[in-house]
CSV table of C-alpha atoms in Angstrom, one decimal:
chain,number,residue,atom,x,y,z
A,1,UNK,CA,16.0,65.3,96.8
A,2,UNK,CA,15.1,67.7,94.0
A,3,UNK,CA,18.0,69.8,94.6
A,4,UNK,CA,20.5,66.5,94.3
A,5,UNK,CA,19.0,65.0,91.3
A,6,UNK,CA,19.5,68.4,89.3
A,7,UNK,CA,22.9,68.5,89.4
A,8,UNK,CA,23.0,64.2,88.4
A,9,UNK,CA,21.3,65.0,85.3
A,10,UNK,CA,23.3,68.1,83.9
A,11,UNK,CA,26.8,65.7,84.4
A,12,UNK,CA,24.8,62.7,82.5
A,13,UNK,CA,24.1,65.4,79.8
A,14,UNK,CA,27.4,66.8,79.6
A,15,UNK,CA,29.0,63.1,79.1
A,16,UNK,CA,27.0,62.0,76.5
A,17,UNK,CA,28.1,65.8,74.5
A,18,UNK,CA,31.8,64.8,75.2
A,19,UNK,CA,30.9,61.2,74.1
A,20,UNK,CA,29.9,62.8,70.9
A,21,UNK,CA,32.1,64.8,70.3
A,22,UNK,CA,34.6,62.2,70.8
A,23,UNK,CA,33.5,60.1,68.3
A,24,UNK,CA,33.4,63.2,65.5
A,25,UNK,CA,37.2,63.9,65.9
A,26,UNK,CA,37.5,60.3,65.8
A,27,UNK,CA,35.9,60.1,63.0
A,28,UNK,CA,37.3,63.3,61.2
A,29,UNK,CA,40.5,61.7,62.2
A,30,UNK,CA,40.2,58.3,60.5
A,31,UNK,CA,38.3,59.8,56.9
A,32,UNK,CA,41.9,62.0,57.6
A,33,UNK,CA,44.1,59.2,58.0
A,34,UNK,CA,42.5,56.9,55.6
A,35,UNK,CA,41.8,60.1,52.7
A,36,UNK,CA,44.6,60.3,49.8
A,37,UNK,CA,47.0,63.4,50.5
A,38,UNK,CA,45.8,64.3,46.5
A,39,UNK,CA,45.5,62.2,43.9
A,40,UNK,CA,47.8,62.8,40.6
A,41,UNK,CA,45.1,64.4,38.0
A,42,UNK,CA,45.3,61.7,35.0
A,43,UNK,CA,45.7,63.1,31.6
A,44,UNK,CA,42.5,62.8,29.5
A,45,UNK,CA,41.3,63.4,25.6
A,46,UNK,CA,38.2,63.6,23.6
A,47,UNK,CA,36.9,64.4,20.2
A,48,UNK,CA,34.1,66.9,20.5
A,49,UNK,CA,33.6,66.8,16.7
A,50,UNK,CA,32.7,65.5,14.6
A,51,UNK,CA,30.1,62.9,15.8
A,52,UNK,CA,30.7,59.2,15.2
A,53,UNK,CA,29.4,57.8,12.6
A,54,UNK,CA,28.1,61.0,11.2
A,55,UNK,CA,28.1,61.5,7.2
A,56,UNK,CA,29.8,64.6,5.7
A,57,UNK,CA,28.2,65.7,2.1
A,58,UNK,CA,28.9,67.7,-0.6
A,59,UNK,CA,32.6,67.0,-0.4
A,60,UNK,CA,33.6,69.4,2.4
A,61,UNK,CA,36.5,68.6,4.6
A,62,UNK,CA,36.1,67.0,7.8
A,63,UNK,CA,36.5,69.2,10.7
A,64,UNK,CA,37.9,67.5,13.8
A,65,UNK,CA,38.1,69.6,17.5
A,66,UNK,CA,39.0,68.2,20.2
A,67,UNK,CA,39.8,68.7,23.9
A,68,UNK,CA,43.2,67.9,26.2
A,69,UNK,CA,42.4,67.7,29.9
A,70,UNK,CA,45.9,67.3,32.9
A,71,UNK,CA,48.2,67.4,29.9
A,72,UNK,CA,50.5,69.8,28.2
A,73,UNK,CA,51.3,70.2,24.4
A,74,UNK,CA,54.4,71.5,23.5
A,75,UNK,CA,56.9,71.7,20.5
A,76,UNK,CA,59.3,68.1,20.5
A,77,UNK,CA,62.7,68.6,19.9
A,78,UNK,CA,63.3,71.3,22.4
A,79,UNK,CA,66.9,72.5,23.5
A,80,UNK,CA,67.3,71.0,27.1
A,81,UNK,CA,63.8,69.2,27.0
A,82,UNK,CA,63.5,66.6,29.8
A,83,UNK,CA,60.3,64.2,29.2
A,84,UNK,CA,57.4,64.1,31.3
A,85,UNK,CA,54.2,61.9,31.7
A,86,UNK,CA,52.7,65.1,32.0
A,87,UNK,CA,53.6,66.7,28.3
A,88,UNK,CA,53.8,66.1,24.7
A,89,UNK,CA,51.9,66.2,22.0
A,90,UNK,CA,48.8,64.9,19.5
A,91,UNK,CA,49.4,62.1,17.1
A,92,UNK,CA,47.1,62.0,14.5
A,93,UNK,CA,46.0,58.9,12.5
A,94,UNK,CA,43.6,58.6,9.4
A,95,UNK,CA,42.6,55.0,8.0
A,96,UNK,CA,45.5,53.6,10.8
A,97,UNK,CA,48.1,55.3,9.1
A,98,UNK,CA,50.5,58.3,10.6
A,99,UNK,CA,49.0,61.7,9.6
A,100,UNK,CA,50.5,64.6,11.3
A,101,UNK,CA,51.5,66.0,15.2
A,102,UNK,CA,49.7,68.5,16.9
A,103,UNK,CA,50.6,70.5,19.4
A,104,UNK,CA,47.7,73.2,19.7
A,105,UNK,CA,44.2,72.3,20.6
A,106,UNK,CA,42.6,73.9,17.5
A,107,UNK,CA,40.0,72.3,14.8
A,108,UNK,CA,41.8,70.5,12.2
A,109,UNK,CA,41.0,70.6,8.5
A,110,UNK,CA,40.9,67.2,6.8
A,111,UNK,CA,40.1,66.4,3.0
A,112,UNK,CA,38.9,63.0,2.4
A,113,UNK,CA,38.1,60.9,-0.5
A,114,UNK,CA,34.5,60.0,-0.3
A,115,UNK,CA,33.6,56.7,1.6
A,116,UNK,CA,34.2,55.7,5.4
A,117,UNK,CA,36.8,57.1,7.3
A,118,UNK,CA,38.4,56.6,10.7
A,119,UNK,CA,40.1,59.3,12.8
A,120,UNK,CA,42.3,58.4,16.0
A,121,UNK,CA,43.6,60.8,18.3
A,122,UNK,CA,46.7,59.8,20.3
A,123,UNK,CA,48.8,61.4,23.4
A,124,UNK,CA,52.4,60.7,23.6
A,125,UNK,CA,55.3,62.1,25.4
A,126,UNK,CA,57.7,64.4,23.6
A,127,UNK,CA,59.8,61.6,22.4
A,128,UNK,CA,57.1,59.7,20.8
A,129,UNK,CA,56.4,57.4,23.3
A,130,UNK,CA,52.6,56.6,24.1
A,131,UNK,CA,51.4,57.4,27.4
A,132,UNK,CA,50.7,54.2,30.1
A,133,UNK,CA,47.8,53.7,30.2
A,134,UNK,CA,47.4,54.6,26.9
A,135,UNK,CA,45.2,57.8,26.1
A,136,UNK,CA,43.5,58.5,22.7
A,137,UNK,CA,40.0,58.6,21.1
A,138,UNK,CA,38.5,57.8,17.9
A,139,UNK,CA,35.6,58.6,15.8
A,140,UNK,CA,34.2,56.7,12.4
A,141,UNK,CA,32.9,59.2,9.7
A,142,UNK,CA,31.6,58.9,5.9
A,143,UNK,CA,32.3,61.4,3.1
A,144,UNK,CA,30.8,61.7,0.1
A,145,UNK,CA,30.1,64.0,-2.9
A,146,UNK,CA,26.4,63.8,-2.6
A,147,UNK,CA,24.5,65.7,-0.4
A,148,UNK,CA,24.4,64.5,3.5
A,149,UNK,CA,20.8,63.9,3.7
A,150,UNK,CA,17.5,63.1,0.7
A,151,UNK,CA,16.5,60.8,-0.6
A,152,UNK,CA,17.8,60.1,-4.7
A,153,UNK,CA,15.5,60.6,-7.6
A,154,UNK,CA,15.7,60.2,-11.3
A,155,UNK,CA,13.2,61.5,-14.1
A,156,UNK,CA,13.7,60.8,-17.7
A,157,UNK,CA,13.2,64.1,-19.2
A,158,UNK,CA,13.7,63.3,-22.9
A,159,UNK,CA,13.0,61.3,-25.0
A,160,UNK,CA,9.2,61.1,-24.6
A,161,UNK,CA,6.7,58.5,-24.9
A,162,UNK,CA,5.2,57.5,-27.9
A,163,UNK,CA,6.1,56.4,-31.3
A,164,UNK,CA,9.1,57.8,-33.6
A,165,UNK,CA,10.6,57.2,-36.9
A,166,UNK,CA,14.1,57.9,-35.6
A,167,UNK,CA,16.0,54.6,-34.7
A,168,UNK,CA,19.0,56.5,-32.7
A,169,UNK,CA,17.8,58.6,-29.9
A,170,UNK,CA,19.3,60.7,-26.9
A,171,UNK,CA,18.4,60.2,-23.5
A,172,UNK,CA,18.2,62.8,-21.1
A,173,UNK,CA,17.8,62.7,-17.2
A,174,UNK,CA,17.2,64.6,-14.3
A,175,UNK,CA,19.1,63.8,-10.8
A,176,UNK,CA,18.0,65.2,-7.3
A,177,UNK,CA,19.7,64.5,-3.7
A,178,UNK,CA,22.3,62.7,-5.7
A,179,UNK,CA,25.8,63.3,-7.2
A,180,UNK,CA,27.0,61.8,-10.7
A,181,UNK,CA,30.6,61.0,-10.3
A,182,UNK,CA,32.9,59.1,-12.7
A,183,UNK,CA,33.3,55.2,-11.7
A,184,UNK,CA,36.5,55.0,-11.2
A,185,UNK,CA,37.3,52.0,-8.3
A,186,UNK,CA,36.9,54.3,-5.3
A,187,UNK,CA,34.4,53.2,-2.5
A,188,UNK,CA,31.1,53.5,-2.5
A,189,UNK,CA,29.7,56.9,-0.2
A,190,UNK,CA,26.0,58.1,0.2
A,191,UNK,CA,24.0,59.9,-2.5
A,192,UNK,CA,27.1,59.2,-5.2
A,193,UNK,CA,27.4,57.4,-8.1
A,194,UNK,CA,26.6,57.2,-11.8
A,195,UNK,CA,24.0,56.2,-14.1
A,196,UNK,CA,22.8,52.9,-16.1
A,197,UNK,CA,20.7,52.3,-19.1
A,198,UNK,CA,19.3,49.5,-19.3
A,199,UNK,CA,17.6,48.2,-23.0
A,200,UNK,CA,14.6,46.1,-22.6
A,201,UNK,CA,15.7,44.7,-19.6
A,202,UNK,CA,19.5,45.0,-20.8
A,203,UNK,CA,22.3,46.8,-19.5
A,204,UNK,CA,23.7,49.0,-22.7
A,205,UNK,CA,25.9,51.9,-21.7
A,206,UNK,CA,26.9,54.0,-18.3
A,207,UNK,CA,27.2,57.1,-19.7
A,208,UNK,CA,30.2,59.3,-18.4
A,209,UNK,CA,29.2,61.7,-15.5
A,210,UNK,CA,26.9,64.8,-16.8
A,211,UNK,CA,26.4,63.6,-20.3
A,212,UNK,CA,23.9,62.5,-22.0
A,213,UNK,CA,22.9,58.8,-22.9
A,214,UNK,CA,22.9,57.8,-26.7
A,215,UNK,CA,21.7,54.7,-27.9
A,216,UNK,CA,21.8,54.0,-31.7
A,217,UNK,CA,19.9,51.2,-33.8
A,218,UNK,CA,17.4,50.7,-31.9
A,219,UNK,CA,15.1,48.1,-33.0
A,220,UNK,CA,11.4,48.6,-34.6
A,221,UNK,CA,8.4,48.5,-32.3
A,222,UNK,CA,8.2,49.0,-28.3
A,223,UNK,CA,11.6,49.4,-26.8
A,224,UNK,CA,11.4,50.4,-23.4
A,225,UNK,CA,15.0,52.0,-21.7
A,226,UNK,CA,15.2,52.0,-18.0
A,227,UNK,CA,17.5,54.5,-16.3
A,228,UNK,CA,19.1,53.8,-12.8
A,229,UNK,CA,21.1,54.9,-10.1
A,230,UNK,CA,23.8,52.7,-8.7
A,231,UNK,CA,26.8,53.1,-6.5
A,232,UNK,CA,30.5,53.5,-7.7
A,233,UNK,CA,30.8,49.5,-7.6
A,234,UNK,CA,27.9,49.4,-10.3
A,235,UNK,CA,25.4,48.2,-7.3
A,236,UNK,CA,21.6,49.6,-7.5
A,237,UNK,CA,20.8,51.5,-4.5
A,238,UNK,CA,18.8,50.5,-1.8
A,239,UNK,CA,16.2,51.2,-2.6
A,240,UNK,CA,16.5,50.7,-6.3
A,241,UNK,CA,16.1,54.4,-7.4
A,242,UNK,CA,15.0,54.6,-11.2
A,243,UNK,CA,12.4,55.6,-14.2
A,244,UNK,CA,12.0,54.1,-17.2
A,245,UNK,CA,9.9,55.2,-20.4
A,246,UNK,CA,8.6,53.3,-23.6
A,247,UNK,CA,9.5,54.7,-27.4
A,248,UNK,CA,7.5,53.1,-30.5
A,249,UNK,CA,9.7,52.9,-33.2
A,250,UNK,CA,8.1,53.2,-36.6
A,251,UNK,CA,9.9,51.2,-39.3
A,252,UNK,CA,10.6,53.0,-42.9
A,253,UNK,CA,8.6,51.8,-45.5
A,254,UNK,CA,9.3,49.5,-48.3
A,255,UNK,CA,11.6,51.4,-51.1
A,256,UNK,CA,10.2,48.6,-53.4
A,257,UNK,CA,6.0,49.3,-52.8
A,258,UNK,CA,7.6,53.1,-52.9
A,259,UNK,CA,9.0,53.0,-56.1
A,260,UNK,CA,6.0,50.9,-57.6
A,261,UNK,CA,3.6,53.2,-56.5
A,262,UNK,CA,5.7,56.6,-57.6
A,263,UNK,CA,6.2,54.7,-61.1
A,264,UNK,CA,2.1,54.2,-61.2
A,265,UNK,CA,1.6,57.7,-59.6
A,266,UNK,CA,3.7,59.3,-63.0
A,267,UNK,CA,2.3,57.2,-65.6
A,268,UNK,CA,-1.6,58.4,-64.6
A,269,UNK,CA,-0.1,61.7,-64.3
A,270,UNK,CA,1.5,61.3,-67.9
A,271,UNK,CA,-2.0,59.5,-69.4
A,272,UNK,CA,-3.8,62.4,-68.0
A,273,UNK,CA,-1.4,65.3,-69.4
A,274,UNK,CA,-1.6,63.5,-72.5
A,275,UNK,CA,-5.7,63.6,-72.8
A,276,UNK,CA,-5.6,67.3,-72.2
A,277,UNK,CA,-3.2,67.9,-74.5
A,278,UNK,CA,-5.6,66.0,-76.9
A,279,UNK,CA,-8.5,67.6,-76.0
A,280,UNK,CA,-6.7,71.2,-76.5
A,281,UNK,CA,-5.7,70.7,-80.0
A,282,UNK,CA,-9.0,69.4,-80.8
A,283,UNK,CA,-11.1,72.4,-79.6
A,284,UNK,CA,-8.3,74.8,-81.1
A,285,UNK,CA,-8.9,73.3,-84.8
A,286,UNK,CA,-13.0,73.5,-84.0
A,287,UNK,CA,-12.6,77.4,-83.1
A,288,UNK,CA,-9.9,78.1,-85.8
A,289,UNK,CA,-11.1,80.2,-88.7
A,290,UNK,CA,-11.7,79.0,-92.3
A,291,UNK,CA,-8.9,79.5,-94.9
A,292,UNK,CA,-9.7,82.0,-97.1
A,293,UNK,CA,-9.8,80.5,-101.3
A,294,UNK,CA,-7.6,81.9,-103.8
């Protein structure tokens, strides 16, 4: 009996091996028969820089690289080129307007006029035609003049506080982490702008970028002059940004009182010449010697 049941159990073995087996080649053979033969590598594009949303100071240009993945730029216009789904080029668009073509995947230069900015990248066929799908990216961006990053301060640096006779005075500021530019429509942009003086609590004068602040006839007693930093569309900043300091103006005196008292100041002054010159001629004829008599 031991000697028959041996052989039984190495044939039960053996089938359930082939049984699995079996069922990996069937399996091989259906992920096979089921798998694409390759799948058609899809075109693909990104902006690697700069980073959306990001805010370029000091008014450098924007530098824009970017990447081109299952696609081929070449030169339109080519003797004997035939289009393909698979070539082309780079359209470029700034603000949703046409810029320029590109056909090498180098970083681009772009000059901008300070305020927000949008950059689209665009793949088309050699004749212009977008692909389908479409492919392209964007990215949002924000020039400016001023520096990318501080926060603004102002300091009034002259006139000082306290009293003065003079009724016309200059005003002098300092300006840190911010860039004075001439108001001239464009849109507002981080850390640029001009300046305001404001004249016990009124606006007076913007003076032009980088000069001084002059405010003539100012009126006698406290004035206090507030300087502040706004945007290009005259806005304050958020937060307001500004210093302020408080002159005394002393008024001239009265020319009337001034001439009375310089009119009483030279007639003492004339009563008092007069008494010397009195008392002189007196002790001169005391000391004088006798005449001699014939």
């Amino acid at each position: 009996m031991r000697a028959h049941m041996r052989p039984s159990h190495g044939r039960s073995s053996n089938g359930r091996m082939a049984q699995l087996g079996l069922c990996l080649l069937l399996g091989i053979f259906l992920f096979a028969v089921t798998s694409p033969l390759g799948a058609a590598a899809v075109p693909s594009l990104s902006i690697l820089t700069p980073a959306n949303d990001q805010v370029i100071g000091n008014g450098t240009p924007v530098i824009v690289s970017f990447a081109v993945a299952n696609f081929v730029l070449v030169q339109p216009g080519r003797v004997g080129q035939v289009g393909s789904p698979t070539e082309g080029h780079v359209d470029l668009y700034l603000d949703g307007v046409y810029s320029r073509l590109l056909t090498r995947v180098e970083p681009i230069s772009l000059p901008l006029e300070s305020g927000p900015h949008t950059i689209r990248l665009q793949l088309v066929q050699d004749n212009g035609t977008p692909l389908n799908p479409n492919v392209s990216a964007f990215v949002r961006v924000v020039t400016t003049h001023g520096p990318a990053v501080g926060t603004p301060r102002i300091t009034v640096v002259s006139p000082k506080p306290g009293p003065t006779i003079s009724h016309d005075l200059y005003f002098a500021v300092e300006v840190t982490n911010f860039t004075l530019v001439a108001a001239t429509g464009q849109p507002n942009a981080p850390n640029e702008g001009h300046i305001q003086l404001l004249l016990n609590g009124v606006l007076h004068q913007e003076p032009r970028a980088y000069d001084l602040g002059f405010i003539v006839d100012m009126p006698d007693g406290n004035n206090t002059v507030i300087a502040r930093l706004v945007n290009n569309d005259n806005t304050p900043l958020n937060p307001d940004v500004s210093a302020s300091v408080t002159v005394r103006i002393l008024g001239a005196a009265d020319p009337t009182a001034s001439e009375q008292v310089t009119a009483g100041v030279t007639l003492i002054l004339t009563a008092i010449l007069l008494v010397l010159l009195f008392r002189r001629r007196k002790a001169a004829r005391r000391f004088a010697p006798p005449k001699a008599q014939l």
